Short mmCIF file of C-alpha atoms in Angstrom, two decimals:
data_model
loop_
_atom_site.label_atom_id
_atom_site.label_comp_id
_atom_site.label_asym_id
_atom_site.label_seq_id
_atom_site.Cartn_x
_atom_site.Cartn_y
_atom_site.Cartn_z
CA UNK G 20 -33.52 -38.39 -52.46
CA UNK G 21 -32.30 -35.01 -54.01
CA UNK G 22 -34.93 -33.35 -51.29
CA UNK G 23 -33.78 -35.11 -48.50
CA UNK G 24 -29.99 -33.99 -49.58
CA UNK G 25 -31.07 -30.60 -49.51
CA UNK G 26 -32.29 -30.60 -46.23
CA UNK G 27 -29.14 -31.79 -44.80
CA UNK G 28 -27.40 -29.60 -46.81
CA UNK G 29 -29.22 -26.70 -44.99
CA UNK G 30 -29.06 -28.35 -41.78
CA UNK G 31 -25.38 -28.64 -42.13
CA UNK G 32 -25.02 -25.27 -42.96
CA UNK G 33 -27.39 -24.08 -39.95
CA UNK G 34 -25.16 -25.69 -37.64
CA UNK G 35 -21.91 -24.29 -39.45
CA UNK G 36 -23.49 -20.72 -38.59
CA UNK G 37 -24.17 -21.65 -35.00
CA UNK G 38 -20.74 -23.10 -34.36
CA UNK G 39 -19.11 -19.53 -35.99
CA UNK G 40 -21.50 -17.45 -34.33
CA UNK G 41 -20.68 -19.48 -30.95
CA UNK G 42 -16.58 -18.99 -31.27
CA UNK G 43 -16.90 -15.34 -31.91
CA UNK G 44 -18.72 -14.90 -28.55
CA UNK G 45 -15.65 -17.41 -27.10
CA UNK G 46 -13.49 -14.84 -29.05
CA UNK G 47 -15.07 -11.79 -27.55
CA UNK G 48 -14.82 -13.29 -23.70
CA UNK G 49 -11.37 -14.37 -23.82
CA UNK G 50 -10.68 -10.66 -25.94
CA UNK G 51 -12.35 -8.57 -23.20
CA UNK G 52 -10.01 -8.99 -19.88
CA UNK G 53 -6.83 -7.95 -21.80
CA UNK G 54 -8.59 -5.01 -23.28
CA UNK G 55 -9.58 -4.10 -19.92
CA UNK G 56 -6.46 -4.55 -19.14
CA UNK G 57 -4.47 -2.30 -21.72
CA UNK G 58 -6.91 0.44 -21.01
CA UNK G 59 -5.81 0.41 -17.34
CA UNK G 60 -2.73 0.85 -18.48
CA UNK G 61 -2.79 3.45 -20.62
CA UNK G 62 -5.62 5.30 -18.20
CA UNK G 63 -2.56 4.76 -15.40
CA UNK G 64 -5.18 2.99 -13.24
CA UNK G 65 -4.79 -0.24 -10.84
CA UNK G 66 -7.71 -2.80 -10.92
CA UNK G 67 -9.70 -0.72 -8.22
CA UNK G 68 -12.81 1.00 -9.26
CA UNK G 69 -14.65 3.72 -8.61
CA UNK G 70 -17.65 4.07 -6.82
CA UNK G 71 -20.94 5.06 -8.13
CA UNK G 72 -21.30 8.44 -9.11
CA UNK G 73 -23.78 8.83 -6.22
CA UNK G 74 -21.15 7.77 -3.79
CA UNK G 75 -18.31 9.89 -5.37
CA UNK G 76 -17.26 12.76 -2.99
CA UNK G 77 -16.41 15.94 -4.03
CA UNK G 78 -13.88 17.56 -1.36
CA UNK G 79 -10.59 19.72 -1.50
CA UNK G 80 -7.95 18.20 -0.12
CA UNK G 81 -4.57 20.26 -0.33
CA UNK G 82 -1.82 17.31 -0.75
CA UNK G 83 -1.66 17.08 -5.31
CA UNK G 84 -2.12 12.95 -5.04
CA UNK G 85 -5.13 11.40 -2.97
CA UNK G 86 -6.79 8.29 -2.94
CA UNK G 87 -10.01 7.55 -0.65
CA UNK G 88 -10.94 3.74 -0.51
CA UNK G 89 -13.61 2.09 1.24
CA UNK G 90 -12.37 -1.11 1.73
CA UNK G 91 -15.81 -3.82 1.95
CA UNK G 92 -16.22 -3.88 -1.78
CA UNK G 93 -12.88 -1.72 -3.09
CA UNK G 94 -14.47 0.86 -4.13
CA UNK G 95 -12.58 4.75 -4.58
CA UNK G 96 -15.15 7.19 -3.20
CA UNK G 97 -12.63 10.39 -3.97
CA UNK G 98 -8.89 10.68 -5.99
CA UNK G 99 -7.09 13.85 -6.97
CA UNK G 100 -4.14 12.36 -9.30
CA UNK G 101 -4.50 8.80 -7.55
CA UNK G 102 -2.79 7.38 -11.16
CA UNK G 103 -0.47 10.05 -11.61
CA UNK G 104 3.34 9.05 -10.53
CA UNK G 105 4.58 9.44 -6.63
CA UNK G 106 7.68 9.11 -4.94
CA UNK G 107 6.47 6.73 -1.97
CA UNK G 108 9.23 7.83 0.80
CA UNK G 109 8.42 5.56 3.87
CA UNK G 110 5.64 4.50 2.28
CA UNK G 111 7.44 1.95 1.23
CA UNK G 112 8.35 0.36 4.11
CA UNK G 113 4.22 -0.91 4.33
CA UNK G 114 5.74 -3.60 1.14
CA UNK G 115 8.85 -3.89 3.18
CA UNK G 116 7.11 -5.13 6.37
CA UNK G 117 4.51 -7.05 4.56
CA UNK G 118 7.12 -9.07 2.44
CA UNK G 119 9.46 -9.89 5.26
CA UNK G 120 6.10 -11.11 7.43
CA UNK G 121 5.66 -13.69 4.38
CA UNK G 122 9.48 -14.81 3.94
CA UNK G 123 10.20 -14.92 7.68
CA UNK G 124 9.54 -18.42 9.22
CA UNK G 125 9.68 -17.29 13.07
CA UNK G 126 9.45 -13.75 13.78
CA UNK G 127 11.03 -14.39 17.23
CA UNK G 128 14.42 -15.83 15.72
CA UNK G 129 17.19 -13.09 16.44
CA UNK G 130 18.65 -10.86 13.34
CA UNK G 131 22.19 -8.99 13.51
CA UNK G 132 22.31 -5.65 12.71
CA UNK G 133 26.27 -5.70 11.52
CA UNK G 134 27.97 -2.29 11.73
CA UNK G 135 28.32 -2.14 7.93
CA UNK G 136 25.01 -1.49 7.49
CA UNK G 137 24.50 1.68 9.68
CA UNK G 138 27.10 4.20 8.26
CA UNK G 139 25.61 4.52 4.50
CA UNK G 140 21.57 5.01 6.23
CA UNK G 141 23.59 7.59 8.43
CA UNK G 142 25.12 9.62 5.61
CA UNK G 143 21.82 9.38 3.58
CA UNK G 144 19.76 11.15 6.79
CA UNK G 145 17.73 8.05 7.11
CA UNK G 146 15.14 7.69 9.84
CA UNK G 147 16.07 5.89 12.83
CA UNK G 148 14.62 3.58 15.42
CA UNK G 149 16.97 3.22 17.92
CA UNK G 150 19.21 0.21 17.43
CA UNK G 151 22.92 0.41 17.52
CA UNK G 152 25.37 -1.51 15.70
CA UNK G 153 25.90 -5.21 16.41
CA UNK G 154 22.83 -5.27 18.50
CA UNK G 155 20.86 -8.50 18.08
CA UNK G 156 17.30 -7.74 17.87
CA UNK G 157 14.17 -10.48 17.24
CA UNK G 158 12.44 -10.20 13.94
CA UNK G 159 8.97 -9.17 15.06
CA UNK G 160 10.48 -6.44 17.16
CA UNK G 161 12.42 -4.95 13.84
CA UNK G 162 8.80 -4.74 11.91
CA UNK G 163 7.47 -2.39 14.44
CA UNK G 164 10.81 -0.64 14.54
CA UNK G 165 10.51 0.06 10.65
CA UNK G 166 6.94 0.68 10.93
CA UNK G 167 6.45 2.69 13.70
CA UNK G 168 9.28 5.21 14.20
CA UNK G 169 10.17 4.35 10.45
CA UNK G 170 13.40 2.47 11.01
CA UNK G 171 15.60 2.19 8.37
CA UNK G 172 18.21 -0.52 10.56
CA UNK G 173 15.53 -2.42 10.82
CA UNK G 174 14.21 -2.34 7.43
CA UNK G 175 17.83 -3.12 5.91
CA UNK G 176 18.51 -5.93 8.47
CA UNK G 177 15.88 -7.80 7.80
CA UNK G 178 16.05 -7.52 4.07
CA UNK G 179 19.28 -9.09 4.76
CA UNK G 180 18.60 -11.64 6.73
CA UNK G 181 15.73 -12.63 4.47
CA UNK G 182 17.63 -12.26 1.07
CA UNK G 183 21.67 -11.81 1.63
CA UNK G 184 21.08 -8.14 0.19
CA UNK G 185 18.38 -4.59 0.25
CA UNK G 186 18.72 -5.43 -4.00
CA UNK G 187 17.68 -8.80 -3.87
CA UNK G 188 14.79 -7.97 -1.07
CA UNK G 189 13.55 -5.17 -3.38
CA UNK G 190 13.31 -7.66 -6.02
CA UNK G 191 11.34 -9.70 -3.63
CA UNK G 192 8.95 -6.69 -3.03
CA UNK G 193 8.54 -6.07 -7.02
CA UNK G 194 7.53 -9.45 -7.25
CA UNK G 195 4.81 -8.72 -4.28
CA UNK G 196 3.81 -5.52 -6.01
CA UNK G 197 3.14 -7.79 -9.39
CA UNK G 198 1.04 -10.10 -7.86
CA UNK G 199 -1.17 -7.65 -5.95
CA UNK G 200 -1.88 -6.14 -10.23
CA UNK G 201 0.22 -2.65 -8.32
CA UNK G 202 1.14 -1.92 -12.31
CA UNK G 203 2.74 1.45 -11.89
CA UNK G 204 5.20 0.60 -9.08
CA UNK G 205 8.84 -0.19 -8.77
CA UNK G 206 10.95 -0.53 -5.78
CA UNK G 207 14.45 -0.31 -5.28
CA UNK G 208 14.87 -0.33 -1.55
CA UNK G 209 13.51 -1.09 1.46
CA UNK G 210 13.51 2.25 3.31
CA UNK G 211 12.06 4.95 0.73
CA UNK G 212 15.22 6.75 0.53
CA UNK G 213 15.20 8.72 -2.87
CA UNK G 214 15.84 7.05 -5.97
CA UNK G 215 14.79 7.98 -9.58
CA UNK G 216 13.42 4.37 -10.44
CA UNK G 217 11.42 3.70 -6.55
CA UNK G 218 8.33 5.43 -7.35
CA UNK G 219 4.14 4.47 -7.45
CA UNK G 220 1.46 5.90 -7.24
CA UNK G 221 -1.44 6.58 -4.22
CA UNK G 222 -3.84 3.73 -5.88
CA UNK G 223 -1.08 1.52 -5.77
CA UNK G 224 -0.18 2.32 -2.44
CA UNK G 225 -4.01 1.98 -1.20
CA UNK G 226 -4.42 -1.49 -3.10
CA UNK G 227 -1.54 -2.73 -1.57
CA UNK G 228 -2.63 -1.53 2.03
CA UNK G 229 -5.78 -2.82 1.56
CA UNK G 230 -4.44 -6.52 0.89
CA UNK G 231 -1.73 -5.93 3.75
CA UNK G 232 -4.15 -5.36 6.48
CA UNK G 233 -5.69 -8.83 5.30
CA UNK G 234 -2.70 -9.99 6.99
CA UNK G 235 -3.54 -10.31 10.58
CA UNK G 236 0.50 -9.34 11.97
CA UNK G 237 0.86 -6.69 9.99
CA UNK G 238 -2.50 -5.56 10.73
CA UNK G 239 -1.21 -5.78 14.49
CA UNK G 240 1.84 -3.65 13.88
CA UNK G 241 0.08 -1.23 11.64
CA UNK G 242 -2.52 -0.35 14.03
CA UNK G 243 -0.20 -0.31 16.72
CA UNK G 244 0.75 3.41 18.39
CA UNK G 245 3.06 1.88 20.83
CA UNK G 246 5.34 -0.92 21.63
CA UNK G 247 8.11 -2.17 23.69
CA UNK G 248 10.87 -4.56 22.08
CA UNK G 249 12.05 -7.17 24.43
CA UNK G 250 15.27 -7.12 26.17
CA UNK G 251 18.49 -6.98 24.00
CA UNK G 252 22.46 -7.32 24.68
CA UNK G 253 22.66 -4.02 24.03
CA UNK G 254 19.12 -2.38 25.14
CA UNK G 255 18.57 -4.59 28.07
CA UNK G 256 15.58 -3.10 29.20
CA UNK G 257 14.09 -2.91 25.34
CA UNK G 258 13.30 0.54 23.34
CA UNK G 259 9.53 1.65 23.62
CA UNK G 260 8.37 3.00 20.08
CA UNK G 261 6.21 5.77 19.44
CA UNK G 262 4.42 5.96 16.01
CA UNK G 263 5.01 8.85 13.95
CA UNK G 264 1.25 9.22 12.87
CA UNK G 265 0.77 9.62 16.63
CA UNK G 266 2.92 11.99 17.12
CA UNK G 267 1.57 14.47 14.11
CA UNK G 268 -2.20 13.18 15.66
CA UNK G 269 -3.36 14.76 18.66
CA UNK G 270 -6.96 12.99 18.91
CA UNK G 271 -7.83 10.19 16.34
CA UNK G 272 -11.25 10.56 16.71
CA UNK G 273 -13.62 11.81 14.52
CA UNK G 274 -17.46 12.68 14.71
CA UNK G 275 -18.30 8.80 14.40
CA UNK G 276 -15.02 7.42 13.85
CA UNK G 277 -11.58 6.59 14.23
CA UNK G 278 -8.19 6.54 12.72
CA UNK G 279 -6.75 3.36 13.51
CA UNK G 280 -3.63 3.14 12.26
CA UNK G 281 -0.95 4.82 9.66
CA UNK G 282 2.39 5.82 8.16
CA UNK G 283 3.76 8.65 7.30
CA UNK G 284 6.32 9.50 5.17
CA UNK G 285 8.78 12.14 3.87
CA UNK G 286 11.60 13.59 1.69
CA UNK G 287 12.42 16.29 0.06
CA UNK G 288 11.56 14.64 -3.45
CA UNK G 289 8.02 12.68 -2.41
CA UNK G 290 6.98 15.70 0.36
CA UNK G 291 4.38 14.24 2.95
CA UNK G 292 2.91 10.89 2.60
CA UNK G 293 0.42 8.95 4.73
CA UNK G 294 -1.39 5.66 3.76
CA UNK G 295 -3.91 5.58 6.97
CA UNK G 296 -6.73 3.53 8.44
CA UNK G 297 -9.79 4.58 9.37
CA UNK G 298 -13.30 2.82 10.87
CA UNK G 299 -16.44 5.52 10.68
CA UNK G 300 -19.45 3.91 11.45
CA UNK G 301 -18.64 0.13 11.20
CA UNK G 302 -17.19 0.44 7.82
CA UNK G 303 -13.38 0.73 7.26
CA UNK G 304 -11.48 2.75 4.77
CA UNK G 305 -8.17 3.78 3.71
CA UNK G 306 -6.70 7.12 2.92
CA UNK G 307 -3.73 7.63 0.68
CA UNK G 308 -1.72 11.07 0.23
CA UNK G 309 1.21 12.11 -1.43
CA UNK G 310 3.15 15.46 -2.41
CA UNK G 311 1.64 17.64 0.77
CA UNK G 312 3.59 20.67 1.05
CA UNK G 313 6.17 21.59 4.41
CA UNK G 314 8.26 18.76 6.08
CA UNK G 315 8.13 17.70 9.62
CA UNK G 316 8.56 20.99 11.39
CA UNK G 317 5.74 22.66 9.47
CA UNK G 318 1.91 22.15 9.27
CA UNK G 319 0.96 18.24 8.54
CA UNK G 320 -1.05 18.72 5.67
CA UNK G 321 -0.71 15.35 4.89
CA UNK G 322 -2.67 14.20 8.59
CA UNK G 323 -5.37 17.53 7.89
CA UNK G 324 -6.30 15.70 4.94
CA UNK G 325 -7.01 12.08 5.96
CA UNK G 326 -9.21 14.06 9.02
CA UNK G 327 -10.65 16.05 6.37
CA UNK G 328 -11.55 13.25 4.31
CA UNK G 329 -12.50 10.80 6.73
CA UNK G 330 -15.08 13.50 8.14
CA UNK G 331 -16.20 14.16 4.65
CA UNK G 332 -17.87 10.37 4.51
CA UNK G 333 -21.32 10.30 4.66
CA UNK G 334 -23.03 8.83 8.02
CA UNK G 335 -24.31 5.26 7.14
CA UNK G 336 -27.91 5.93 5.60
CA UNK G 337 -26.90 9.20 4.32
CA UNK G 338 -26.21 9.67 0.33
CA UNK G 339 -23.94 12.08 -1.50
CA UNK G 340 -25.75 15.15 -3.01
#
């Protein structure tokens, strides 16, 4: 009997080491996202990663904050201060359109653009798309407005329309910019318009283009470099719309690509910005800059570098030395 007890003892005490050994592996699992996760945010770092070093790309781009993703598996093939802090400019207005696609039930209903709301984008020096005040203009023509000439009307009407206020839209767009894991963001506006606390930084800006162009109207309007509103009471005959990338872009092509789409950006406090698209050899990718030096009568260092690093991609086959 005694041997028998001891053989159950050590049985029992077999499975007691099992069962300890198994919840310290359950321990270490459940431990191992969140350290992940404070590390990204000390490191300043969204949940992209980089690509293998044999994909990495070593080029000089001259804007201070650059972010090159290739968008099939979310990998960064090239940053220059992609963590470091940014002033977005009309960046911005990529969350602004993107939210306001989400909250807005039929793009064709009609939005008022009040008077009220033109004379503080006026004394700010705000980009403008056209519109005039009291001029009742459809929702879907309003995104391109903000997106392609970089509208601020537009962007404050419908952030009205959608949430009685700009603050309580912005707080609309933070709550976006949570979800997509954009940890280094915060947005007080809808237009980009300088403001101590509206800031991010280029991987935020390319995570949350990547997940926008997932979005198959905003991809539409993104990739757009022209469009004609319909008819209003006080444009009859519509405005036509030019993009601004466009305009900075005399060819988007590229030996075995294409820039598809993009927005610019600029004040005196962020300098030029662009978030662009680009397809090179059946792959797509997105370029993010921030900081380039001049304004919109001098060189656009900002457009030089997406070329520059769009060309800079290896052919599909090729490898990085």
């Amino acid at each position: 009997m005694t041997r028998k007890r001891r053989k159950r003892r050590r049985g029992m005490k077999r499975l007691g080491n099992l069962a300890a050994v198994f919840l310290l592996l359950v321990l270490l699992l459940l431990l191992l996202p969140a350290s992940r996760q404070m590390e990204g945010l000390v490191s300043g770092k969204t949940g992209l990663d980089s690509a293998a070093p044999g994909e990495v790309l070593q080029i000089d781009v001259k804007s201070p904050n650059a972010v090159l993703l290739r968008r099939e598996d979310g990998r960064i093939l090239f940053q220059k201060g992609g963590g470091e802090k940014i002033y977005p400019a009309s960046l911005t207005k990529i969350m602004t359109v993107l939210t306001a696609i989400e909250q807005l039930p039929d793009l064709d209903e009609e939005i008022l653009l009040p008077a009220e709301l033109f004379d503080p984008l006026y004394a700010q020096g705000a980009s403008m798309a056209g519109f005039q005040p009291g001029e009742q203009v459809k929702a879907r023509d309003l995104l391109y407005g903000a997106m392609l000439p970089s509208g601020a009307e537009c962007c404050v009407g419908v952030a009205e329309k959608i949430a009685g206020s700009e603050e309580e839209f912005a707080a609309l767009m933070n709550k976006k910019a949570e979800k997509l894991g954009m940890k280094h963001t915060h947005f007080t506006n809808t237009t980009g318009l300088p403001d101590e606390n509206h800031y991010s930084t280029a991987e935020d800006i390319a995570c949350l283009l990547d997940n926008a162009l997932k979005n198959n109207t905003f991809r539409e309007i993104f990739t757009s470099s022209r469009y004609s509103t319909g008819g209003t009471n006080l444009h009859p005959e519509g405005i036509t719309f030019y993009s601004t990338l466009s305009q900075s872009l005399e060819d988007p092509t590229f030996p075995g690509g294409v820039i598809e789409g993009g927005k610019t950006g600029y004040t005196q406090e962020a300098g030029l910005c662009l978030a662009s698209l680009a397809e090179k050899d059946g792959r797509e990718y997105i370029f993010v800059s921030a900081k380039g030096e001049g304004n919109h009568q001098t060189e656009p260092v900002h457009v030089e570098d997406a070329l520059y690093a769009y060309k800079a991609i290896p052919a599909s086959g090729e490898g990085t030395d």
